[in-house]
């Protein structure tokens, strides 16, 4: 209560302080002490999350990749099947240039996947994943045409473009046979792919997220699963130091199955990895799956858990997973996927524990599956509303200096 009251008091004083500073500045300018700038830079209002307007309000966003300054590529989707055996969708792709108010439709020819979107600008975008024909694919959009950049048997689950012509992608390589499916990291250099396979003997390994600090400092995380009837999976992490990829040992988060879904690094060099501590389908009867976050400072890892709000003890309703991690103004936020009956999409690390934060979704029961920072310090969140199989979601931005709650 004391913190809330203090914040309210500060906010109440802000208009008076701005007026005082403005009066002083105008007096100095009129006396010649200061020179008035030719054009003032627009200030960000600390007004919390700002929703992005979807090109098709009925569909919303099913995927959103911001580039900064208002430019982005986004996907909207509508379910075309009456059941989900399997679910079938019609996807539309859109782009928006910096400063443009309207979205522009991007053609989607057959064979182009939009499972994973990446890029640096509306005319430098990638569509990757499994296409409508069931094959793994990778295509590049230059603003006019799509170009096929598929690497055979490479399943891409996450990607990050670090510059025009340079893309890092992670997933698994399916061309090595069934005994061992290695995790895979691929780099497009503007001309060709270079592929690194990361096998764990008699395991199926899959990388699901990556964080690029620099071309010589990259983290990728996912899971590796024993190739047995009741194979256990565990969180898996690798690091690139500019010359080689090395597996980084992680502490056990559970005696059951677990997976890492997100990774980021902090301003002080600490590494954070988030995920889910067990598989809700394989580990039934073992309690609700929990959202974990591992923090490494130096060489030591510390395990933390994000508590489920209004826990019922019912494992089918209390399951929770970390899907995204990002820093904003020095504070760490975790994007969450909760059971569809729970309105829990965001958590903040206080330095000692995780606390719930109101989610940025326009409605209740919305997830945060992606947190992306742009060069100007803006944080973007996106995810789906419940029920998630309908693929209707949102995107929202948080300006520098704005509070998440």
Coordinates of C-alpha atoms in Angstrom, one line a residue:
X1 CA 0.0 0.0 0.0
X2 CA 2.8 2.4 0.8
X3 CA 4.4 1.8 -2.6
X4 CA 1.1 2.4 -4.4
X5 CA 0.4 5.5 -2.4
X6 CA 3.9 6.8 -3.1
X7 CA 3.5 6.2 -6.8
X8 CA 0.1 7.9 -6.9
X9 CA 1.6 11.0 -5.1
X10 CA 4.5 11.2 -7.6
X11 CA 2.1 11.0 -10.5
X12 CA -0.1 13.7 -9.0
X13 CA 2.9 16.0 -8.8
X14 CA 4.1 15.4 -12.3
X15 CA 1.9 18.0 -14.1
X16 CA 3.0 20.7 -11.6
X17 CA 6.7 19.7 -12.0
X18 CA 6.4 19.8 -15.8
X19 CA 4.9 23.3 -15.7
X20 CA 7.6 24.5 -13.3
X21 CA 10.4 23.1 -15.6
X22 CA 8.7 24.6 -18.7
X23 CA 8.5 28.0 -17.0
X24 CA 12.1 27.9 -16.0
X25 CA 13.2 26.8 -19.5
X26 CA 11.2 29.4 -21.3
X27 CA 12.7 32.1 -19.0
X28 CA 16.2 30.9 -19.8
X29 CA 15.5 30.8 -23.5
X30 CA 14.1 34.3 -23.5
X31 CA 17.2 35.6 -21.7
X32 CA 19.5 33.9 -24.2
X33 CA 20.9 31.5 -21.6
X34 CA 19.5 28.5 -23.6
X35 CA 18.9 28.1 -27.3
X36 CA 15.6 26.6 -28.2
X37 CA 15.9 23.3 -30.2
X38 CA 14.7 23.3 -33.8
X39 CA 12.4 20.3 -33.1
X40 CA 11.7 18.6 -29.8
X41 CA 11.9 14.8 -29.8
X42 CA 8.4 13.2 -29.0
X43 CA 8.2 12.0 -25.4
X44 CA 6.8 8.6 -24.5
X45 CA 3.8 8.9 -22.2
X46 CA 4.0 6.5 -19.3
X47 CA 0.5 5.2 -19.8
X48 CA 1.1 1.4 -19.8
X49 CA 0.5 -1.0 -22.6
X50 CA -0.8 0.4 -25.9
X51 CA -2.7 -2.0 -28.1
X52 CA -1.8 -2.3 -31.8
X53 CA -4.6 -2.0 -34.2
X54 CA -5.0 -5.2 -36.2
X55 CA -5.5 -5.0 -40.0
X56 CA -8.5 -7.3 -39.6
X57 CA -10.2 -6.7 -36.3
X58 CA -12.3 -9.9 -36.6
X59 CA -9.2 -12.0 -36.8
X60 CA -6.7 -10.0 -34.6
X61 CA -3.1 -11.1 -34.6
X62 CA -1.9 -14.7 -34.5
X63 CA 1.8 -13.6 -34.8
X64 CA 3.5 -10.3 -34.6
X65 CA 7.1 -9.2 -35.2
X66 CA 8.0 -5.5 -34.5
X67 CA 10.9 -3.8 -36.1
X68 CA 10.8 -0.4 -34.3
X69 CA 9.3 2.9 -35.2
X70 CA 5.9 1.4 -35.9
X71 CA 7.0 -1.0 -38.7
X72 CA 6.2 -4.7 -38.4
X73 CA 5.0 -7.8 -40.0
X74 CA 2.1 -9.7 -38.6
X75 CA -0.2 -12.7 -39.3
X76 CA -3.9 -13.0 -38.8
X77 CA -5.7 -16.3 -38.9
X78 CA -9.2 -17.8 -38.9
X79 CA -10.1 -21.3 -38.1
X80 CA -11.7 -23.0 -41.2
X81 CA -12.4 -26.4 -39.7
X82 CA -15.3 -27.2 -37.4
X83 CA -13.1 -29.5 -35.3
X84 CA -9.5 -29.7 -34.4
X85 CA -8.8 -33.2 -35.7
X86 CA -6.7 -31.5 -36.9
X87 CA -7.3 -27.7 -36.7
X88 CA -7.2 -26.0 -40.1
X89 CA -6.7 -22.3 -40.6
X90 CA -6.6 -19.6 -43.3
X91 CA -3.7 -17.3 -42.7
X92 CA -3.1 -13.7 -44.0
X93 CA 0.2 -11.9 -43.8
X94 CA 0.6 -8.1 -43.4
X95 CA 3.3 -5.5 -43.2
X96 CA 3.4 -1.9 -42.1
X97 CA 6.1 0.7 -42.8
X98 CA 7.4 3.1 -40.2
X99 CA 5.0 6.0 -40.0
X100 CA 2.3 4.3 -42.1
X101 CA -1.2 4.1 -40.5
X102 CA -2.5 1.3 -42.8
X103 CA -1.4 -2.3 -43.0
X104 CA -0.4 -3.7 -46.5
X105 CA -1.3 -7.2 -47.5
X106 CA 1.6 -9.5 -48.3
X107 CA 0.8 -12.3 -50.7
X108 CA 1.1 -15.9 -49.4
X109 CA 1.7 -18.4 -52.1
X110 CA 1.3 -22.1 -51.5
X111 CA 4.4 -23.6 -49.8
X112 CA 5.3 -20.5 -47.7
X113 CA 5.1 -21.2 -44.0
X114 CA 4.3 -18.5 -41.4
X115 CA 4.8 -20.6 -38.3
X116 CA 7.9 -18.6 -37.5
X117 CA 8.3 -14.9 -38.6
X118 CA 11.5 -13.0 -38.5
X119 CA 13.3 -10.1 -40.2
X120 CA 14.6 -6.6 -39.9
X121 CA 12.1 -4.6 -42.0
X122 CA 8.9 -5.1 -44.0
X123 CA 11.0 -5.6 -47.1
X124 CA 13.4 -8.1 -45.3
X125 CA 11.1 -10.7 -43.8
X126 CA 11.3 -14.4 -43.3
X127 CA 8.5 -17.1 -43.2
X128 CA 9.7 -20.4 -41.8
X129 CA 8.4 -23.7 -40.3
X130 CA 6.1 -26.4 -41.7
X131 CA 4.1 -25.3 -44.7
X132 CA 0.5 -26.1 -45.7
X133 CA 1.8 -29.2 -47.6
X134 CA 3.4 -30.6 -44.5
X135 CA 7.0 -29.9 -45.5
X136 CA 9.7 -27.9 -43.7
X137 CA 10.3 -24.6 -45.5
X138 CA 12.1 -21.3 -45.4
X139 CA 11.3 -18.3 -47.6
X140 CA 12.5 -14.7 -47.8
X141 CA 10.4 -11.7 -48.7
X142 CA 12.1 -8.7 -50.2
X143 CA 9.0 -6.5 -50.4
X144 CA 8.1 -7.7 -53.8
X145 CA 8.7 -11.5 -54.2
X146 CA 9.3 -14.6 -52.1
X147 CA 12.5 -16.6 -52.6
X148 CA 12.8 -20.2 -51.5
X149 CA 15.7 -20.6 -49.0
X150 CA 14.7 -24.0 -47.6
X151 CA 17.3 -26.2 -46.1
X152 CA 16.2 -29.9 -46.5
X153 CA 15.1 -31.7 -43.4
X154 CA 15.6 -28.6 -41.1
X155 CA 12.7 -28.0 -38.8
X156 CA 12.9 -24.3 -37.7
X157 CA 11.1 -23.4 -34.4
X158 CA 12.6 -20.0 -33.7
X159 CA 14.6 -17.4 -35.7
X160 CA 16.2 -14.0 -35.3
X161 CA 17.5 -11.7 -38.0
X162 CA 20.5 -9.8 -36.8
X163 CA 21.0 -7.7 -39.9
X164 CA 19.7 -7.5 -43.5
X165 CA 21.0 -10.8 -45.0
X166 CA 21.9 -12.5 -41.7
X167 CA 19.5 -14.9 -40.0
X168 CA 20.0 -17.3 -37.1
X169 CA 17.5 -20.2 -36.8
X170 CA 17.1 -23.0 -34.4
X171 CA 15.1 -26.2 -34.2
X172 CA 16.0 -29.8 -35.0
X173 CA 17.5 -31.7 -38.0
X174 CA 15.3 -34.5 -39.2
X175 CA 17.7 -36.0 -41.8
X176 CA 19.9 -37.8 -39.3
X177 CA 17.6 -40.9 -38.8
X178 CA 15.2 -41.9 -36.0
X179 CA 17.7 -43.1 -33.4
X180 CA 19.0 -39.6 -32.7
X181 CA 17.4 -36.4 -33.8
X182 CA 19.9 -33.7 -33.1
X183 CA 19.1 -30.1 -32.2
X184 CA 20.1 -27.8 -34.9
X185 CA 21.3 -24.2 -35.4
X186 CA 21.5 -22.7 -38.8
X187 CA 22.9 -19.4 -40.0
X188 CA 22.0 -17.7 -43.3
X189 CA 24.8 -15.3 -44.4
X190 CA 23.0 -13.7 -47.3
X191 CA 24.1 -16.4 -49.7
X192 CA 24.0 -19.8 -48.1
X193 CA 23.1 -21.7 -45.0
X194 CA 25.6 -23.2 -42.5
X195 CA 24.2 -25.9 -40.3
X196 CA 25.4 -27.1 -36.9
X197 CA 23.9 -30.4 -35.6
X198 CA 23.9 -30.8 -31.8
X199 CA 23.2 -34.5 -31.1
X200 CA 22.6 -36.1 -27.7
X201 CA 23.1 -39.8 -28.1
X202 CA 19.8 -41.8 -28.3
X203 CA 17.8 -38.6 -27.7
X204 CA 15.5 -36.4 -29.7
X205 CA 16.6 -32.8 -29.2
X206 CA 14.7 -29.7 -30.1
X207 CA 15.7 -26.0 -29.8
X208 CA 12.7 -23.7 -29.3
X209 CA 14.1 -20.3 -28.5
X210 CA 17.2 -18.2 -29.0
X211 CA 18.7 -14.9 -27.7
X212 CA 21.3 -13.0 -29.7
X213 CA 23.5 -10.7 -27.6
X214 CA 26.1 -10.4 -30.4
X215 CA 27.5 -12.5 -33.3
X216 CA 29.9 -14.0 -30.7
X217 CA 27.4 -14.5 -27.8
X218 CA 24.2 -16.4 -28.6
X219 CA 22.0 -18.6 -26.4
X220 CA 19.6 -21.3 -27.6
X221 CA 17.3 -23.5 -25.4
X222 CA 14.8 -26.3 -25.7
X223 CA 14.5 -29.9 -24.6
X224 CA 16.1 -33.3 -25.2
X225 CA 14.1 -36.5 -24.7
X226 CA 15.2 -40.1 -24.2
X227 CA 14.3 -42.3 -27.1
X228 CA 12.4 -44.8 -25.0
X229 CA 8.7 -45.7 -24.6
X230 CA 8.3 -43.4 -21.6
X231 CA 11.3 -41.2 -22.4
X232 CA 12.0 -38.4 -20.0
X233 CA 12.8 -34.9 -21.3
X234 CA 14.9 -32.3 -19.7
X235 CA 15.6 -28.6 -20.3
X236 CA 18.5 -28.2 -22.7
X237 CA 20.7 -25.2 -23.4
X238 CA 23.7 -24.4 -25.7
X239 CA 25.9 -21.3 -26.1
X240 CA 27.8 -19.8 -29.0
X241 CA 31.1 -18.0 -28.3
X242 CA 31.9 -17.0 -31.8
X243 CA 33.7 -20.2 -32.7
X244 CA 31.7 -23.2 -31.4
X245 CA 28.4 -24.3 -29.8
X246 CA 28.7 -25.9 -26.4
X247 CA 26.0 -27.5 -24.2
X248 CA 25.6 -25.7 -20.9
X249 CA 24.7 -28.0 -18.0
X250 CA 21.4 -27.0 -16.3
X251 CA 20.3 -28.1 -12.8
X252 CA 17.4 -30.4 -12.5
X253 CA 14.1 -28.6 -12.2
X254 CA 12.0 -31.8 -11.7
X255 CA 12.3 -35.5 -11.5
X256 CA 9.8 -35.6 -14.3
X257 CA 9.8 -34.2 -17.9
X258 CA 10.7 -30.6 -18.5
X259 CA 11.3 -28.1 -21.3
X260 CA 12.9 -24.7 -21.7
X261 CA 10.9 -22.3 -23.8
X262 CA 12.6 -18.9 -23.4
X263 CA 16.0 -17.3 -22.8
X264 CA 17.4 -13.8 -22.3
X265 CA 20.3 -12.0 -20.7
X266 CA 20.3 -9.1 -18.3
X267 CA 22.1 -5.8 -18.1
X268 CA 24.6 -7.3 -15.6
X269 CA 25.4 -10.3 -17.7
X270 CA 23.1 -12.8 -15.9
X271 CA 21.4 -15.4 -18.0
X272 CA 17.7 -16.3 -17.5
X273 CA 16.0 -19.5 -18.9
X274 CA 12.3 -20.2 -18.5
X275 CA 10.0 -23.1 -19.2
X276 CA 7.7 -25.7 -17.8
X277 CA 8.9 -28.3 -15.3
X278 CA 6.9 -31.3 -16.5
X279 CA 4.8 -32.5 -19.4
X280 CA 1.0 -32.3 -18.5
X281 CA 0.2 -35.2 -20.9
X282 CA 3.1 -37.6 -20.0
X283 CA 3.2 -36.9 -16.3
X284 CA -0.5 -37.0 -15.3
X285 CA -1.1 -37.5 -11.6
X286 CA 2.2 -35.9 -10.6
X287 CA 0.7 -32.5 -9.7
X288 CA 0.2 -29.4 -11.8
X289 CA 3.0 -28.5 -14.2
X290 CA 4.9 -25.4 -12.9
X291 CA 6.5 -22.5 -14.6
X292 CA 10.2 -22.3 -13.8
X293 CA 12.9 -19.7 -14.3
X294 CA 16.6 -20.4 -14.0
X295 CA 19.0 -17.6 -13.3
X296 CA 22.8 -17.8 -13.8
X297 CA 25.1 -15.3 -12.2
X298 CA 28.7 -16.2 -12.8
X299 CA 28.7 -20.0 -13.0
X300 CA 26.0 -20.7 -10.4
X301 CA 22.3 -21.4 -11.4
X302 CA 19.4 -20.6 -9.1
X303 CA 16.0 -22.2 -9.6
X304 CA 12.8 -20.1 -9.1
X305 CA 9.1 -20.9 -9.8
X306 CA 6.3 -18.5 -10.9
X307 CA 3.4 -19.3 -8.6
X308 CA -0.1 -19.9 -10.1
X309 CA -2.6 -17.3 -9.0
X310 CA -5.7 -18.7 -7.1
X311 CA -4.2 -22.2 -7.1
X312 CA -6.9 -24.9 -6.8
X313 CA -4.7 -28.0 -6.5
X314 CA -6.2 -29.3 -9.7
X315 CA -3.4 -30.2 -12.0
X316 CA -5.6 -29.8 -15.1
X317 CA -6.3 -26.2 -14.2
X318 CA -3.2 -25.0 -12.3
X319 CA -0.6 -25.7 -15.0
X320 CA 1.6 -22.8 -16.0
X321 CA 4.6 -22.3 -18.3
X322 CA 7.0 -19.5 -19.0
X323 CA 6.9 -18.8 -22.8
X324 CA 8.9 -15.5 -23.1
X325 CA 11.5 -13.5 -21.1
X326 CA 12.6 -9.9 -21.6
X327 CA 14.0 -6.9 -19.7
X328 CA 12.2 -3.5 -19.8
X329 CA 13.8 -0.5 -18.0
X330 CA 16.0 -2.9 -16.0
X331 CA 13.1 -5.1 -14.8
X332 CA 12.6 -8.7 -15.9
X333 CA 9.2 -9.8 -17.2
X334 CA 8.0 -13.3 -18.0
X335 CA 5.3 -14.1 -20.5
X336 CA 3.1 -16.9 -19.4
X337 CA 0.7 -19.5 -20.8
X338 CA -1.8 -20.6 -18.2
X339 CA -4.8 -22.9 -18.2
X340 CA -7.6 -21.3 -20.2
X341 CA -9.6 -20.7 -17.0
X342 CA -6.9 -18.5 -15.5
X343 CA -6.2 -14.9 -16.2
X344 CA -2.4 -15.0 -15.7
X345 CA -0.2 -13.9 -18.5
X346 CA 2.6 -11.8 -17.1
X347 CA 5.0 -11.9 -14.1
X348 CA 7.7 -9.6 -12.8
X349 CA 10.9 -10.5 -11.0
X350 CA 11.3 -8.3 -7.9
X351 CA 14.8 -9.4 -7.1
X352 CA 13.7 -12.1 -4.7
X353 CA 10.4 -13.5 -6.1
X354 CA 7.9 -13.4 -9.0
X355 CA 4.8 -11.2 -8.7
X356 CA 1.8 -11.2 -11.0
X357 CA 1.3 -8.3 -13.3
X358 CA -1.8 -7.5 -15.3
X359 CA -1.5 -8.9 -18.8
X360 CA -1.5 -6.6 -21.8
X361 CA -4.1 -8.6 -23.7
X362 CA -7.3 -6.8 -24.6
X363 CA -9.5 -9.5 -22.9
X364 CA -9.2 -11.8 -20.0
X365 CA -7.6 -15.2 -20.2
X366 CA -4.9 -14.0 -22.7
X367 CA -1.4 -15.4 -22.9
X368 CA 1.9 -13.7 -23.5
X369 CA 3.8 -15.9 -25.9
X370 CA 6.3 -13.4 -27.2
X371 CA 8.2 -10.4 -25.7
X372 CA 10.3 -8.4 -28.1
X373 CA 12.4 -5.3 -27.5
X374 CA 13.1 -2.9 -30.3
X375 CA 16.1 -0.6 -30.7
X376 CA 14.2 2.4 -29.2
X377 CA 13.6 0.6 -25.9
X378 CA 10.0 -0.3 -26.6
X379 CA 8.8 -3.7 -25.4
X380 CA 6.2 -5.5 -27.5
X381 CA 4.1 -8.3 -26.2
X382 CA 1.8 -10.6 -28.2
X383 CA -0.1 -13.8 -27.7
X384 CA -3.5 -15.5 -28.2
X385 CA -6.8 -15.1 -26.4
X386 CA -8.7 -18.0 -25.0
X387 CA -9.8 -20.4 -26.6
X388 CA -6.3 -20.5 -28.2
X389 CA -7.2 -22.9 -30.9
X390 CA -9.1 -20.1 -32.6
X391 CA -5.8 -18.3 -33.2
X392 CA -7.1 -14.9 -32.4
X393 CA -4.7 -12.7 -30.5
X394 CA -3.3 -9.3 -29.9
X395 CA -0.1 -7.2 -29.8
X396 CA 0.7 -4.3 -27.5
X397 CA 3.6 -2.0 -26.8
X398 CA 5.2 -0.6 -23.6
X399 CA 7.2 2.5 -24.1
X400 CA 10.4 3.3 -22.2
X401 CA 9.6 4.6 -18.8
X402 CA 6.0 3.2 -18.8
X403 CA 4.9 0.8 -16.1
X404 CA 3.8 -2.7 -17.0
X405 CA 1.0 -2.5 -14.5

